C-alpha atoms as a PDB file:
ATOM      1  CA  MET A   1    -143.063 213.869 217.972  1.00  0.00           C
ATOM      2  CA  ARG A   2    -140.192 211.450 217.904  1.00  0.00           C
ATOM      3  CA  ARG A   3    -137.924 214.294 216.836  1.00  0.00           C
ATOM      4  CA  LEU A   4    -139.253 216.582 219.450  1.00  0.00           C
ATOM      5  CA  VAL A   5    -138.435 214.053 222.262  1.00  0.00           C
ATOM      6  CA  SER A   6    -135.167 212.790 221.028  1.00  0.00           C
ATOM      7  CA  GLU A   7    -132.486 212.772 223.715  1.00  0.00           C
ATOM      8  CA  THR A   8    -129.421 212.620 221.537  1.00  0.00           C
ATOM      9  CA  ARG A   9    -128.663 214.624 218.457  1.00  0.00           C
ATOM     10  CA  VAL A  10    -125.759 214.916 215.925  1.00  0.00           C
ATOM     11  CA  HIS A  11    -124.590 218.055 214.442  1.00  0.00           C
ATOM     12  CA  PRO A  12    -122.188 218.432 211.600  1.00  0.00           C
ATOM     13  CA  ALA A  13    -119.851 220.560 213.784  1.00  0.00           C
ATOM     14  CA  GLU A  14    -119.461 217.583 216.008  1.00  0.00           C
ATOM     15  CA  LEU A  15    -117.873 215.582 213.256  1.00  0.00           C
ATOM     16  CA  VAL A  16    -114.173 215.188 212.218  1.00  0.00           C
ATOM     17  CA  LEU A  17    -113.160 213.840 209.087  1.00  0.00           C
ATOM     18  CA  PRO A  18    -109.888 211.834 208.902  1.00  0.00           C
ATOM     19  CA  LEU A  19    -108.136 212.414 205.500  1.00  0.00           C
ATOM     20  CA  PHE A  20    -104.997 210.602 204.015  1.00  0.00           C
ATOM     21  CA  VAL A  21    -102.389 212.309 201.792  1.00  0.00           C
ATOM     22  CA  ARG A  22     -99.771 210.381 199.885  1.00  0.00           C
ATOM     23  CA  GLU A  23     -96.532 211.495 198.613  1.00  0.00           C
ATOM     24  CA  GLY A  24     -95.539 211.035 194.971  1.00  0.00           C
ATOM     25  CA  VAL A  25     -98.957 210.202 193.535  1.00  0.00           C
ATOM     26  CA  ARG A  26    -100.690 212.078 190.709  1.00  0.00           C
ATOM     27  CA  ALA A  27    -104.221 210.958 191.235  1.00  0.00           C
ATOM     28  CA  PRO A  28    -106.118 209.611 194.451  1.00  0.00           C
ATOM     29  CA  VAL A  29    -105.498 206.079 195.225  1.00  0.00           C
ATOM     30  CA  PRO A  30    -108.499 204.243 196.280  1.00  0.00           C
ATOM     31  CA  ILE A  31    -108.186 202.077 199.587  1.00  0.00           C
ATOM     32  CA  SER A  32    -109.600 198.659 198.730  1.00  0.00           C
ATOM     33  CA  SER A  33    -110.583 197.779 202.328  1.00  0.00           C
ATOM     34  CA  MET A  34    -112.355 201.041 202.864  1.00  0.00           C
ATOM     35  CA  PRO A  35    -114.838 201.646 199.988  1.00  0.00           C
ATOM     36  CA  GLY A  36    -115.104 205.462 199.072  1.00  0.00           C
ATOM     37  CA  VAL A  37    -111.964 206.416 200.997  1.00  0.00           C
ATOM     38  CA  SER A  38    -108.682 207.194 199.141  1.00  0.00           C
ATOM     39  CA  GLN A  39    -105.037 208.275 199.756  1.00  0.00           C
ATOM     40  CA  HIS A  40    -105.140 211.890 198.428  1.00  0.00           C
ATOM     41  CA  THR A  41    -102.927 214.089 196.273  1.00  0.00           C
ATOM     42  CA  LEU A  42    -102.484 217.494 197.711  1.00  0.00           C
ATOM     43  CA  ASP A  43    -104.920 218.790 195.219  1.00  0.00           C
ATOM     44  CA  SER A  44    -107.552 216.271 195.934  1.00  0.00           C
ATOM     45  CA  LEU A  45    -106.846 216.664 199.676  1.00  0.00           C
ATOM     46  CA  LYS A  46    -107.683 220.339 199.540  1.00  0.00           C
ATOM     47  CA  ARG A  47    -110.896 219.621 197.554  1.00  0.00           C
ATOM     48  CA  ALA A  48    -111.942 216.933 200.127  1.00  0.00           C
ATOM     49  CA  ALA A  49    -111.349 219.539 203.006  1.00  0.00           C
ATOM     50  CA  ALA A  50    -113.328 222.253 201.108  1.00  0.00           C
ATOM     51  CA  ASP A  51    -116.265 219.734 200.729  1.00  0.00           C
ATOM     52  CA  ALA A  52    -116.091 218.889 204.444  1.00  0.00           C
ATOM     53  CA  ALA A  53    -116.202 222.711 205.244  1.00  0.00           C
ATOM     54  CA  GLU A  54    -119.056 223.406 202.899  1.00  0.00           C
ATOM     55  CA  ALA A  55    -121.012 220.570 204.513  1.00  0.00           C
ATOM     56  CA  GLY A  56    -120.310 222.307 207.944  1.00  0.00           C
ATOM     57  CA  VAL A  57    -117.979 219.417 209.352  1.00  0.00           C
ATOM     58  CA  GLY A  58    -116.085 220.750 212.475  1.00  0.00           C
ATOM     59  CA  GLY A  59    -112.687 219.524 211.603  1.00  0.00           C
ATOM     60  CA  VAL A  60    -110.330 217.210 209.464  1.00  0.00           C
ATOM     61  CA  MET A  61    -107.480 214.911 210.883  1.00  0.00           C
ATOM     62  CA  LEU A  62    -104.726 214.755 208.554  1.00  0.00           C
ATOM     63  CA  PHE A  63    -102.560 211.609 208.081  1.00  0.00           C
ATOM     64  CA  GLY A  64     -99.319 211.452 205.899  1.00  0.00           C
ATOM     65  CA  VAL A  65     -98.082 208.579 203.759  1.00  0.00           C
ATOM     66  CA  PRO A  66     -94.352 209.333 202.835  1.00  0.00           C
ATOM     67  CA  ALA A  67     -92.567 207.930 199.949  1.00  0.00           C
ATOM     68  CA  ILE A  68     -89.481 207.078 201.968  1.00  0.00           C
ATOM     69  CA  ARG A  69     -89.369 205.786 205.629  1.00  0.00           C
ATOM     70  CA  ASP A  70     -86.534 205.068 208.106  1.00  0.00           C
ATOM     71  CA  ALA A  71     -85.978 203.765 211.502  1.00  0.00           C
ATOM     72  CA  VAL A  72     -86.776 207.069 213.312  1.00  0.00           C
ATOM     73  CA  GLY A  73     -89.411 208.415 210.965  1.00  0.00           C
ATOM     74  CA  SER A  74     -87.380 211.364 209.759  1.00  0.00           C
ATOM     75  CA  GLY A  75     -90.171 212.463 207.378  1.00  0.00           C
ATOM     76  CA  ALA A  76     -92.348 213.317 210.253  1.00  0.00           C
ATOM     77  CA  THR A  77     -90.144 216.159 211.357  1.00  0.00           C
ATOM     78  CA  ASP A  78     -89.127 217.392 207.863  1.00  0.00           C
ATOM     79  CA  PRO A  79     -90.947 220.860 207.275  1.00  0.00           C
ATOM     80  CA  ASN A  80     -91.012 219.687 203.727  1.00  0.00           C
ATOM     81  CA  GLY A  81     -92.408 216.345 204.521  1.00  0.00           C
ATOM     82  CA  ILE A  82     -95.783 215.382 203.084  1.00  0.00           C
ATOM     83  CA  LEU A  83     -97.846 215.709 206.183  1.00  0.00           C
ATOM     84  CA  ASN A  84     -96.378 219.218 207.087  1.00  0.00           C
ATOM     85  CA  VAL A  85     -96.759 220.530 203.500  1.00  0.00           C
ATOM     86  CA  ALA A  86    -100.341 219.186 203.428  1.00  0.00           C
ATOM     87  CA  THR A  87    -101.108 220.734 206.674  1.00  0.00           C
ATOM     88  CA  ALA A  88    -100.096 224.200 205.476  1.00  0.00           C
ATOM     89  CA  ALA A  89    -101.925 223.725 202.277  1.00  0.00           C
ATOM     90  CA  VAL A  90    -105.162 222.731 204.046  1.00  0.00           C
ATOM     91  CA  VAL A  91    -104.877 225.666 206.554  1.00  0.00           C
ATOM     92  CA  ALA A  92    -104.663 227.939 203.662  1.00  0.00           C
ATOM     93  CA  GLU A  93    -107.505 226.512 201.843  1.00  0.00           C
ATOM     94  CA  VAL A  94    -110.023 226.006 204.709  1.00  0.00           C
ATOM     95  CA  GLY A  95    -108.406 227.042 207.913  1.00  0.00           C
ATOM     96  CA  ASP A  96    -111.107 229.719 208.682  1.00  0.00           C
ATOM     97  CA  ALA A  97    -113.978 227.401 208.116  1.00  0.00           C
ATOM     98  CA  LEU A  98    -112.944 224.280 210.172  1.00  0.00           C
ATOM     99  CA  VAL A  99    -110.327 223.045 212.545  1.00  0.00           C
ATOM    100  CA  VAL A 100    -107.248 221.631 210.864  1.00  0.00           C
ATOM    101  CA  GLN A 101    -105.831 218.878 213.069  1.00  0.00           C
ATOM    102  CA  THR A 102    -102.861 216.378 212.500  1.00  0.00           C
ATOM    103  CA  ASP A 103    -101.842 212.928 213.582  1.00  0.00           C
ATOM    104  CA  LEU A 104     -98.791 213.060 215.781  1.00  0.00           C
ATOM    105  CA  CYS A 105     -97.293 209.557 215.582  1.00  0.00           C
ATOM    106  CA  LEU A 106     -94.404 207.999 213.980  1.00  0.00           C
ATOM    107  CA  ASP A 107     -96.060 204.748 212.680  1.00  0.00           C
ATOM    108  CA  GLU A 108     -96.739 206.213 209.136  1.00  0.00           C
ATOM    109  CA  PHE A 109     -93.004 207.181 208.803  1.00  0.00           C
ATOM    110  CA  THR A 110     -91.032 204.293 210.176  1.00  0.00           C
ATOM    111  CA  ASP A 111     -89.790 201.480 208.282  1.00  0.00           C
ATOM    112  CA  HIS A 112     -90.715 199.169 211.093  1.00  0.00           C
ATOM    113  CA  GLY A 113     -94.291 200.442 211.437  1.00  0.00           C
ATOM    114  CA  HIS A 114     -94.193 200.972 215.201  1.00  0.00           C
ATOM    115  CA  CYS A 115     -95.393 204.270 216.779  1.00  0.00           C
ATOM    116  CA  GLY A 116     -91.966 204.968 218.286  1.00  0.00           C
ATOM    117  CA  VAL A 117     -88.156 204.614 218.021  1.00  0.00           C
ATOM    118  CA  LEU A 118     -86.776 201.027 218.773  1.00  0.00           C
ATOM    119  CA  ASP A 119     -83.955 200.146 221.173  1.00  0.00           C
ATOM    120  CA  ASP A 120     -81.195 197.715 220.445  1.00  0.00           C
ATOM    121  CA  ALA A 121     -83.476 194.730 221.400  1.00  0.00           C
ATOM    122  CA  GLY A 122     -86.331 195.748 218.992  1.00  0.00           C
ATOM    123  CA  ARG A 123     -88.546 197.218 221.648  1.00  0.00           C
ATOM    124  CA  VAL A 124     -90.068 200.745 221.603  1.00  0.00           C
ATOM    125  CA  ASP A 125     -88.276 203.053 223.590  1.00  0.00           C
ATOM    126  CA  ASN A 126     -90.599 205.309 225.352  1.00  0.00           C
ATOM    127  CA  ASP A 127     -88.210 208.242 226.295  1.00  0.00           C
ATOM    128  CA  ALA A 128     -86.426 208.354 222.927  1.00  0.00           C
ATOM    129  CA  THR A 129     -89.841 208.352 221.255  1.00  0.00           C
ATOM    130  CA  LEU A 130     -90.867 211.401 223.291  1.00  0.00           C
ATOM    131  CA  GLU A 131     -87.975 213.511 221.841  1.00  0.00           C
ATOM    132  CA  ARG A 132     -89.166 212.651 218.434  1.00  0.00           C
ATOM    133  CA  TYR A 133     -92.695 213.574 219.410  1.00  0.00           C
ATOM    134  CA  VAL A 134     -91.741 216.890 220.636  1.00  0.00           C
ATOM    135  CA  ASP A 135     -89.846 217.510 217.350  1.00  0.00           C
ATOM    136  CA  MET A 136     -92.854 216.447 215.455  1.00  0.00           C
ATOM    137  CA  ALA A 137     -95.247 218.801 217.552  1.00  0.00           C
ATOM    138  CA  LEU A 138     -93.194 221.807 216.840  1.00  0.00           C
ATOM    139  CA  VAL A 139     -93.034 221.258 213.151  1.00  0.00           C
ATOM    140  CA  GLN A 140     -96.746 220.452 212.907  1.00  0.00           C
ATOM    141  CA  ALA A 141     -97.545 223.549 215.084  1.00  0.00           C
ATOM    142  CA  ASP A 142     -95.435 225.658 212.887  1.00  0.00           C
ATOM    143  CA  ALA A 143     -97.212 224.308 209.709  1.00  0.00           C
ATOM    144  CA  GLY A 144    -100.463 225.658 211.271  1.00  0.00           C
ATOM    145  CA  SER A 145    -102.089 222.578 212.858  1.00  0.00           C
ATOM    146  CA  SER A 146    -104.632 223.785 215.562  1.00  0.00           C
ATOM    147  CA  ILE A 147    -104.919 220.496 217.307  1.00  0.00           C
ATOM    148  CA  LEU A 148    -102.225 217.706 217.661  1.00  0.00           C
ATOM    149  CA  GLY A 149    -103.643 214.244 217.834  1.00  0.00           C
ATOM    150  CA  LEU A 150    -101.083 212.406 220.116  1.00  0.00           C
ATOM    151  CA  SER A 151    -101.974 208.871 219.022  1.00  0.00           C
ATOM    152  CA  GLY A 152     -98.722 207.054 219.989  1.00  0.00           C
ATOM    153  CA  MET A 153     -99.673 205.817 223.469  1.00  0.00           C
ATOM    154  CA  MET A 154     -96.206 206.668 224.999  1.00  0.00           C
ATOM    155  CA  ASP A 155     -96.213 207.381 228.725  1.00  0.00           C
ATOM    156  CA  GLY A 156     -95.680 211.104 229.413  1.00  0.00           C
ATOM    157  CA  GLN A 157     -96.297 212.171 225.738  1.00  0.00           C
ATOM    158  CA  VAL A 158     -98.891 214.964 226.771  1.00  0.00           C
ATOM    159  CA  ASP A 159     -96.591 216.613 229.339  1.00  0.00           C
ATOM    160  CA  ALA A 160     -93.517 216.532 227.014  1.00  0.00           C
ATOM    161  CA  VAL A 161     -95.424 217.986 224.059  1.00  0.00           C
ATOM    162  CA  ARG A 162     -97.312 220.545 226.107  1.00  0.00           C
ATOM    163  CA  SER A 163     -94.108 221.848 227.763  1.00  0.00           C
ATOM    164  CA  ALA A 164     -92.401 222.045 224.330  1.00  0.00           C
ATOM    165  CA  LEU A 165     -95.233 223.878 222.727  1.00  0.00           C
ATOM    166  CA  ASP A 166     -95.537 226.372 225.661  1.00  0.00           C
ATOM    167  CA  GLU A 167     -91.730 227.064 225.762  1.00  0.00           C
ATOM    168  CA  ALA A 168     -91.810 227.661 221.918  1.00  0.00           C
ATOM    169  CA  GLY A 169     -94.813 229.991 222.107  1.00  0.00           C
ATOM    170  CA  PHE A 170     -97.470 227.813 220.657  1.00  0.00           C
ATOM    171  CA  LEU A 171     -99.681 228.574 223.587  1.00  0.00           C
ATOM    172  CA  ASP A 172    -102.929 228.210 221.589  1.00  0.00           C
ATOM    173  CA  THR A 173    -102.095 224.813 219.948  1.00  0.00           C
ATOM    174  CA  ALA A 174    -104.329 222.195 221.588  1.00  0.00           C
ATOM    175  CA  ILE A 175    -103.474 218.696 222.490  1.00  0.00           C
ATOM    176  CA  LEU A 176    -105.993 215.735 221.699  1.00  0.00           C
ATOM    177  CA  ALA A 177    -104.680 212.943 223.639  1.00  0.00           C
ATOM    178  CA  TYR A 178    -105.503 209.348 222.349  1.00  0.00           C
ATOM    179  CA  SER A 179    -105.859 208.372 225.946  1.00  0.00           C
ATOM    180  CA  ALA A 180    -107.860 205.092 225.865  1.00  0.00           C
ATOM    181  CA  LYS A 181    -106.566 203.667 222.740  1.00  0.00           C
ATOM    182  CA  TYR A 182    -106.892 199.852 222.593  1.00  0.00           C
ATOM    183  CA  ALA A 183    -104.867 197.210 220.782  1.00  0.00           C
ATOM    184  CA  SER A 184    -107.791 196.467 218.407  1.00  0.00           C
ATOM    185  CA  ALA A 185    -108.313 194.193 215.502  1.00  0.00           C
ATOM    186  CA  PHE A 186    -110.586 196.899 214.073  1.00  0.00           C
ATOM    187  CA  TYR A 187    -107.443 198.980 212.988  1.00  0.00           C
ATOM    188  CA  GLY A 188    -106.873 196.578 210.147  1.00  0.00           C
ATOM    189  CA  PRO A 189    -108.000 198.669 207.016  1.00  0.00           C
ATOM    190  CA  PHE A 190    -106.034 201.750 208.380  1.00  0.00           C
ATOM    191  CA  ARG A 191    -102.923 199.773 207.945  1.00  0.00           C
ATOM    192  CA  GLU A 192    -103.649 199.561 204.157  1.00  0.00           C
ATOM    193  CA  ALA A 193    -104.598 203.384 204.406  1.00  0.00           C
ATOM    194  CA  VAL A 194    -101.157 204.522 205.610  1.00  0.00           C
ATOM    195  CA  ASP A 195     -99.242 201.661 203.925  1.00  0.00           C
ATOM    196  CA  SER A 196     -98.152 200.355 207.408  1.00  0.00           C
ATOM    197  CA  GLN A 197     -94.715 198.450 207.614  1.00  0.00           C
ATOM    198  CA  LEU A 198     -95.758 196.881 210.909  1.00  0.00           C
ATOM    199  CA  ARG A 199     -95.183 193.236 211.555  1.00  0.00           C
ATOM    200  CA  GLY A 200     -96.586 191.999 214.707  1.00  0.00           C
ATOM    201  CA  ASP A 201     -98.689 194.138 216.969  1.00  0.00           C
ATOM    202  CA  ARG A 202     -98.606 197.126 219.412  1.00  0.00           C
ATOM    203  CA  ARG A 203     -99.808 195.444 222.503  1.00  0.00           C
ATOM    204  CA  SER A 204     -96.743 196.480 224.530  1.00  0.00           C
ATOM    205  CA  TYR A 205     -98.139 200.155 224.536  1.00  0.00           C
ATOM    206  CA  GLN A 206    -101.829 200.046 223.451  1.00  0.00           C
ATOM    207  CA  LEU A 207    -104.356 198.927 225.948  1.00  0.00           C
ATOM    208  CA  ASP A 208    -105.717 195.472 226.564  1.00  0.00           C
ATOM    209  CA  PRO A 209    -109.219 195.283 225.176  1.00  0.00           C
ATOM    210  CA  ALA A 210    -110.197 193.375 228.221  1.00  0.00           C
ATOM    211  CA  ASN A 211    -109.463 196.300 230.591  1.00  0.00           C
ATOM    212  CA  ARG A 212    -112.149 198.879 231.224  1.00  0.00           C
ATOM    213  CA  ARG A 213    -110.855 200.762 234.138  1.00  0.00           C
ATOM    214  CA  GLU A 214    -107.402 201.103 232.603  1.00  0.00           C
ATOM    215  CA  GLY A 215    -109.050 203.437 229.978  1.00  0.00           C
ATOM    216  CA  MET A 216    -110.247 205.757 232.715  1.00  0.00           C
ATOM    217  CA  ARG A 217    -106.894 205.732 234.426  1.00  0.00           C
ATOM    218  CA  GLU A 218    -105.120 206.754 231.133  1.00  0.00           C
ATOM    219  CA  ALA A 219    -107.533 209.486 230.375  1.00  0.00           C
ATOM    220  CA  THR A 220    -107.145 210.842 234.062  1.00  0.00           C
ATOM    221  CA  LEU A 221    -103.278 210.763 233.585  1.00  0.00           C
ATOM    222  CA  ASP A 222    -103.526 212.722 230.248  1.00  0.00           C
ATOM    223  CA  MET A 223    -105.746 215.228 231.770  1.00  0.00           C
ATOM    224  CA  SER A 224    -103.436 215.812 234.569  1.00  0.00           C
ATOM    225  CA  GLU A 225    -100.592 216.398 232.064  1.00  0.00           C
ATOM    226  CA  GLY A 226    -102.529 219.146 230.262  1.00  0.00           C
ATOM    227  CA  ALA A 227    -104.547 217.439 227.481  1.00  0.00           C
ATOM    228  CA  ASP A 228    -107.250 219.616 225.978  1.00  0.00           C
ATOM    229  CA  ILE A 229    -109.318 216.836 224.662  1.00  0.00           C
ATOM    230  CA  VAL A 230    -109.181 213.102 225.434  1.00  0.00           C
ATOM    231  CA  MET A 231    -110.010 210.235 223.037  1.00  0.00           C
ATOM    232  CA  VAL A 232    -111.355 206.735 223.262  1.00  0.00           C
ATOM    233  CA  LYS A 233    -110.491 204.655 220.338  1.00  0.00           C
ATOM    234  CA  PRO A 234    -112.072 202.512 218.667  1.00  0.00           C
ATOM    235  CA  ALA A 235    -115.659 203.776 219.529  1.00  0.00           C
ATOM    236  CA  GLY A 236    -118.130 201.174 218.918  1.00  0.00           C
ATOM    237  CA  SER A 237    -116.600 198.225 220.852  1.00  0.00           C
ATOM    238  CA  TYR A 238    -115.741 200.527 223.842  1.00  0.00           C
ATOM    239  CA  LEU A 239    -118.813 202.461 224.496  1.00  0.00           C
ATOM    240  CA  ASP A 240    -118.632 201.474 228.178  1.00  0.00           C
ATOM    241  CA  VAL A 241    -115.116 203.017 228.444  1.00  0.00           C
ATOM    242  CA  LEU A 242    -116.395 206.121 226.520  1.00  0.00           C
ATOM    243  CA  ALA A 243    -119.234 206.501 228.955  1.00  0.00           C
ATOM    244  CA  ASP A 244    -116.910 206.135 231.931  1.00  0.00           C
ATOM    245  CA  VAL A 245    -114.518 208.667 230.698  1.00  0.00           C
ATOM    246  CA  ALA A 246    -117.246 211.198 229.650  1.00  0.00           C
ATOM    247  CA  ALA A 247    -118.898 210.785 233.141  1.00  0.00           C
ATOM    248  CA  MET A 248    -115.683 211.913 234.968  1.00  0.00           C
ATOM    249  CA  SER A 249    -114.110 214.282 232.489  1.00  0.00           C
ATOM    250  CA  ASP A 250    -114.274 218.084 232.656  1.00  0.00           C
ATOM    251  CA  ILE A 251    -112.685 218.522 229.315  1.00  0.00           C
ATOM    252  CA  PRO A 252    -114.125 217.488 225.835  1.00  0.00           C
ATOM    253  CA  VAL A 253    -114.199 213.698 225.151  1.00  0.00           C
ATOM    254  CA  TRP A 254    -114.113 212.521 221.622  1.00  0.00           C
ATOM    255  CA  ALA A 255    -114.238 209.104 220.104  1.00  0.00           C
ATOM    256  CA  TYR A 256    -112.781 207.570 216.792  1.00  0.00           C
ATOM    257  CA  GLN A 257    -115.055 205.347 214.749  1.00  0.00           C
ATOM    258  CA  VAL A 258    -112.141 203.487 213.156  1.00  0.00           C
ATOM    259  CA  SER A 259    -111.444 201.924 209.825  1.00  0.00           C
ATOM    260  CA  GLY A 260    -112.664 198.408 210.662  1.00  0.00           C
ATOM    261  CA  GLU A 261    -116.006 199.821 211.974  1.00  0.00           C
ATOM    262  CA  TYR A 262    -116.400 201.733 208.575  1.00  0.00           C
ATOM    263  CA  ALA A 263    -115.421 198.773 206.636  1.00  0.00           C
ATOM    264  CA  MET A 264    -117.862 196.325 208.283  1.00  0.00           C
ATOM    265  CA  ILE A 265    -120.806 198.518 207.543  1.00  0.00           C
ATOM    266  CA  GLU A 266    -119.745 199.345 204.161  1.00  0.00           C
ATOM    267  CA  ALA A 267    -119.187 195.672 203.118  1.00  0.00           C
ATOM    268  CA  ALA A 268    -122.687 194.697 204.719  1.00  0.00           C
ATOM    269  CA  ALA A 269    -124.363 197.348 202.859  1.00  0.00           C
ATOM    270  CA  GLN A 270    -122.655 196.361 199.524  1.00  0.00           C
ATOM    271  CA  ASN A 271    -124.029 192.819 200.049  1.00  0.00           C
ATOM    272  CA  GLY A 272    -127.441 194.257 200.626  1.00  0.00           C
ATOM    273  CA  TRP A 273    -127.489 192.912 204.315  1.00  0.00           C
ATOM    274  CA  ILE A 274    -128.245 196.158 206.040  1.00  0.00           C
ATOM    275  CA  ASP A 275    -129.678 199.621 205.336  1.00  0.00           C
ATOM    276  CA  ARG A 276    -126.443 201.668 204.835  1.00  0.00           C
ATOM    277  CA  ARG A 277    -127.793 205.186 205.677  1.00  0.00           C
ATOM    278  CA  ARG A 278    -129.611 203.904 208.728  1.00  0.00           C
ATOM    279  CA  ALA A 279    -126.618 201.972 209.946  1.00  0.00           C
ATOM    280  CA  ILE A 280    -124.296 204.866 209.591  1.00  0.00           C
ATOM    281  CA  GLU A 281    -126.662 207.244 211.411  1.00  0.00           C
ATOM    282  CA  GLU A 282    -127.395 204.767 214.334  1.00  0.00           C
ATOM    283  CA  SER A 283    -123.619 203.950 214.692  1.00  0.00           C
ATOM    284  CA  VAL A 284    -122.739 207.486 215.191  1.00  0.00           C
ATOM    285  CA  VAL A 285    -125.866 208.263 217.382  1.00  0.00           C
ATOM    286  CA  GLY A 286    -124.830 205.453 219.499  1.00  0.00           C
ATOM    287  CA  ILE A 287    -121.292 206.965 220.173  1.00  0.00           C
ATOM    288  CA  ARG A 288    -122.702 210.320 220.866  1.00  0.00           C
ATOM    289  CA  ARG A 289    -125.176 208.748 223.353  1.00  0.00           C
ATOM    290  CA  ALA A 290    -122.481 207.070 225.186  1.00  0.00           C
ATOM    291  CA  GLY A 291    -120.851 210.581 225.796  1.00  0.00           C
ATOM    292  CA  ALA A 292    -118.749 211.677 222.932  1.00  0.00           C
ATOM    293  CA  ASP A 293    -118.688 215.472 222.377  1.00  0.00           C
ATOM    294  CA  ALA A 294    -117.239 214.841 218.902  1.00  0.00           C
ATOM    295  CA  VAL A 295    -116.751 211.799 216.555  1.00  0.00           C
ATOM    296  CA  LEU A 296    -113.899 211.104 214.110  1.00  0.00           C
ATOM    297  CA  THR A 297    -115.571 209.245 211.212  1.00  0.00           C
ATOM    298  CA  TYR A 298    -114.850 208.610 207.698  1.00  0.00           C
ATOM    299  CA  TRP A 299    -118.497 209.305 206.878  1.00  0.00           C
ATOM    300  CA  ALA A 300    -118.342 212.921 208.356  1.00  0.00           C
ATOM    301  CA  THR A 301    -118.960 214.790 205.156  1.00  0.00           C
ATOM    302  CA  GLU A 302    -121.640 212.594 203.894  1.00  0.00           C
ATOM    303  CA  LEU A 303    -123.403 212.305 207.118  1.00  0.00           C
ATOM    304  CA  ALA A 304    -123.141 216.148 207.600  1.00  0.00           C
ATOM    305  CA  GLY A 305    -124.918 216.493 204.297  1.00  0.00           C
ATOM    306  CA  TRP A 306    -127.814 214.414 205.476  1.00  0.00           C
ATOM    307  CA  LEU A 307    -128.125 216.241 208.810  1.00  0.00           C
ATOM    308  CA  ARG A 308    -128.320 219.536 207.052  1.00  0.00           C
END
């Protein structure tokens, strides 16, 4: 009876699995702050993507961890860079079974850890960064990425990338705009996952956690610039923003259950303080209930298996 009258359901196809691939390693490297998650080799990445496809997961979001970084993130636009090589490999492996997506941001590739190019005063230069994003977009699309995850929070990034993709003939490459991305403490474990070089914070370009209306305003701007999907990130602490965006959006709205949300549940479960499976299921149902059409979660493959 409870199943029959349930208002919110989760399907494996509504889940996206974030995956990390690291250059120069011979075996997966466990991420200590994210139990069960690793930085992959190319081979283990392909296996993880195949497992996700077998479980019915809707997509994978790829993040690259390069061996060498510089001020402008040159590895991000190198066709032979780790993320672009990994994208082509995963597309060849499972591209017909799920949607291969790529993170389009410079933070993993810069030696200062910011999401953009810095000016002489050490501040992120928005317009110079857009030029780098355009170059990244073309290389990632050429590698076979179906959805580009614009996570850098630069003003005008959707318009710049959409225009460049269309001009280059990548008309079917979609844009996932990280529109309401907040300057959150819950990204902590992710910094380890991508070996971030960041010192300080990103509050000059990510949103203030105190601002609810600003999230909807940013999503509205990205929609007007041609985004195909808009994102709210993190998910669990911003369900009000997610509900606001979902209520007004006529395009898909996704949410990212970030590394800190994952780590807290895993840590509490390891200490025997909560029921792990029930907590995972409830957390994702809550995100879907608030209005997310799809959820990026590190539990995607495991949860999909339970759902099936």
